[in-house]
């Protein structure tokens, strides 16, 4: 049968993930030392797991309300107040989703459609462009640059604005660059957002992982921006809860209402056990976050310092758990660099080009690994560079 | 707890340059700090963590419980200090609970260890009783797993 004619044109036009080919090779090799994984190496803290287990033992295995448990939304609302000094109504301005991923999807689908343009800074997490295409809207890529510390600048945006621009994605702290945005950077963008009457999807999933005393600032906390911003966050990165699949969105009630409607029809409700665990995480998990952040920070300094000493210029990442060294000095493309490193030393990194064309010339290295593992991998990378 | 000590106690094989990066301190400071720990006796030495179970003819190990009569002036210290002088003894601890001193003892054979207990240890003044437990297998020592269990990261398969 000719399935091609049976399949939706939008999904056909979505490019397959660029790293597939590379990781098909990785998966066939033995003894690979990987620095490619984008999730915490920590297990979910025990007291949080226990809350999930307890709920199962009590037989609490039903759906939850569409928006998520009221108590969880209450805790999310407290969390946003405590961390960002933002007030969201637990009843109408919060929706609990299947990871930040679902929240991003339903936010984009509720905000844009045919004829609308969505500004997507790259290098960035891989989902924004395909989800925009699936919403029939047009992705417009903005390249962030190493000389700007991979921050998004007003000038970068201005070049890409048209009368059809409707939504700006703000992916900070950033995967894969580790860039963050400071208050002054956000304020400059806020002005432009206001002038051009844009909406903003701020993916703040790494909000708890910032370093060097620079606390995360939510775009919604910039004056006038709360009414224009959907904040996406979740439990995956901050509480090491990737497999539980739980996230949330906060925003103006008219939009959260629409997102909840969509969520209700495509998901029903986010995982019940995970919601019980998440209540415990928000209530008693601040120390766990601090501990893990401290560990990541130690690894970050070791990795960045070592890479710079080896001659791989590495912009100092201030958030998430990635660094994004420039490999242009080797004369190789990112994919060549990663392939050679893999064959020569069995170390796996992710080519920067997987995160957008402008990631070419860079590689992503995740430091979400034990110090022992990182040390071993760094020694091998150093050997590789000397032998090049 | 001091972060430098914690790191070194888990793995002493970092260079001072690496420690300086990890702790965000100048390398000279790290060097001075380590020297101070060494001079003041906080750091007593550095060892490789060997899994003796995987070394042929590595001998046997036993844990020995000792009940002793404390001496007048020095309490348990005097006898503990005598016990620790034997080369066969690799660790000595004063315990609260069912007995007084716990020893870890190494020997080439079970007979060696038995002979040590019978002839040397029991002969010391103040020893009331001994109970010897031979070790069969090591699973974890000094926070390091000695059997190959799956690393916690091994379950991760998603790249991005
Ligand atoms: C920037 C960014 N946003 C969102 C997600 C999705 O996370 P989750 O769906 O687990 O909440 C990820 C995961 O890697 C990410 O890196």
mmCIF file of N, CA, C and O in Angstrom, chain A residues 20 104 256 330 341:
data_model
loop_
_atom_site.group_PDB
_atom_site.id
_atom_site.type_symbol
_atom_site.label_atom_id
_atom_site.label_comp_id
_atom_site.label_asym_id
_atom_site.label_seq_id
_atom_site.Cartn_x
_atom_site.Cartn_y
_atom_site.Cartn_z
ATOM 1 N N UNK A 20 20.035 10.627 15.097
ATOM 2 C CA UNK A 20 19.693 9.212 14.932
ATOM 3 C C UNK A 20 20.828 8.395 14.346
ATOM 4 O O UNK A 20 21.288 7.405 14.903
ATOM 5 N N UNK A 104 4.675 22.180 26.371
ATOM 6 C CA UNK A 104 5.162 22.939 25.214
ATOM 7 C C UNK A 104 4.234 22.694 24.019
ATOM 8 O O UNK A 104 3.807 23.616 23.326
ATOM 9 N N UNK A 256 -4.547 29.186 29.733
ATOM 10 C CA UNK A 256 -4.469 27.917 30.466
ATOM 11 C C UNK A 256 -5.794 27.156 30.321
ATOM 12 O O UNK A 256 -5.818 25.926 30.223
ATOM 13 N N UNK A 330 39.771 22.422 15.188
ATOM 14 C CA UNK A 330 40.249 21.123 14.707
ATOM 15 C C UNK A 330 40.047 20.972 13.204
ATOM 16 O O UNK A 330 40.547 20.023 12.597
ATOM 17 N N UNK A 341 36.089 10.797 17.305
ATOM 18 C CA UNK A 341 36.310 10.599 18.749
ATOM 19 C C UNK A 341 35.722 9.255 19.186
ATOM 20 O O UNK A 341 36.320 8.521 19.972
#
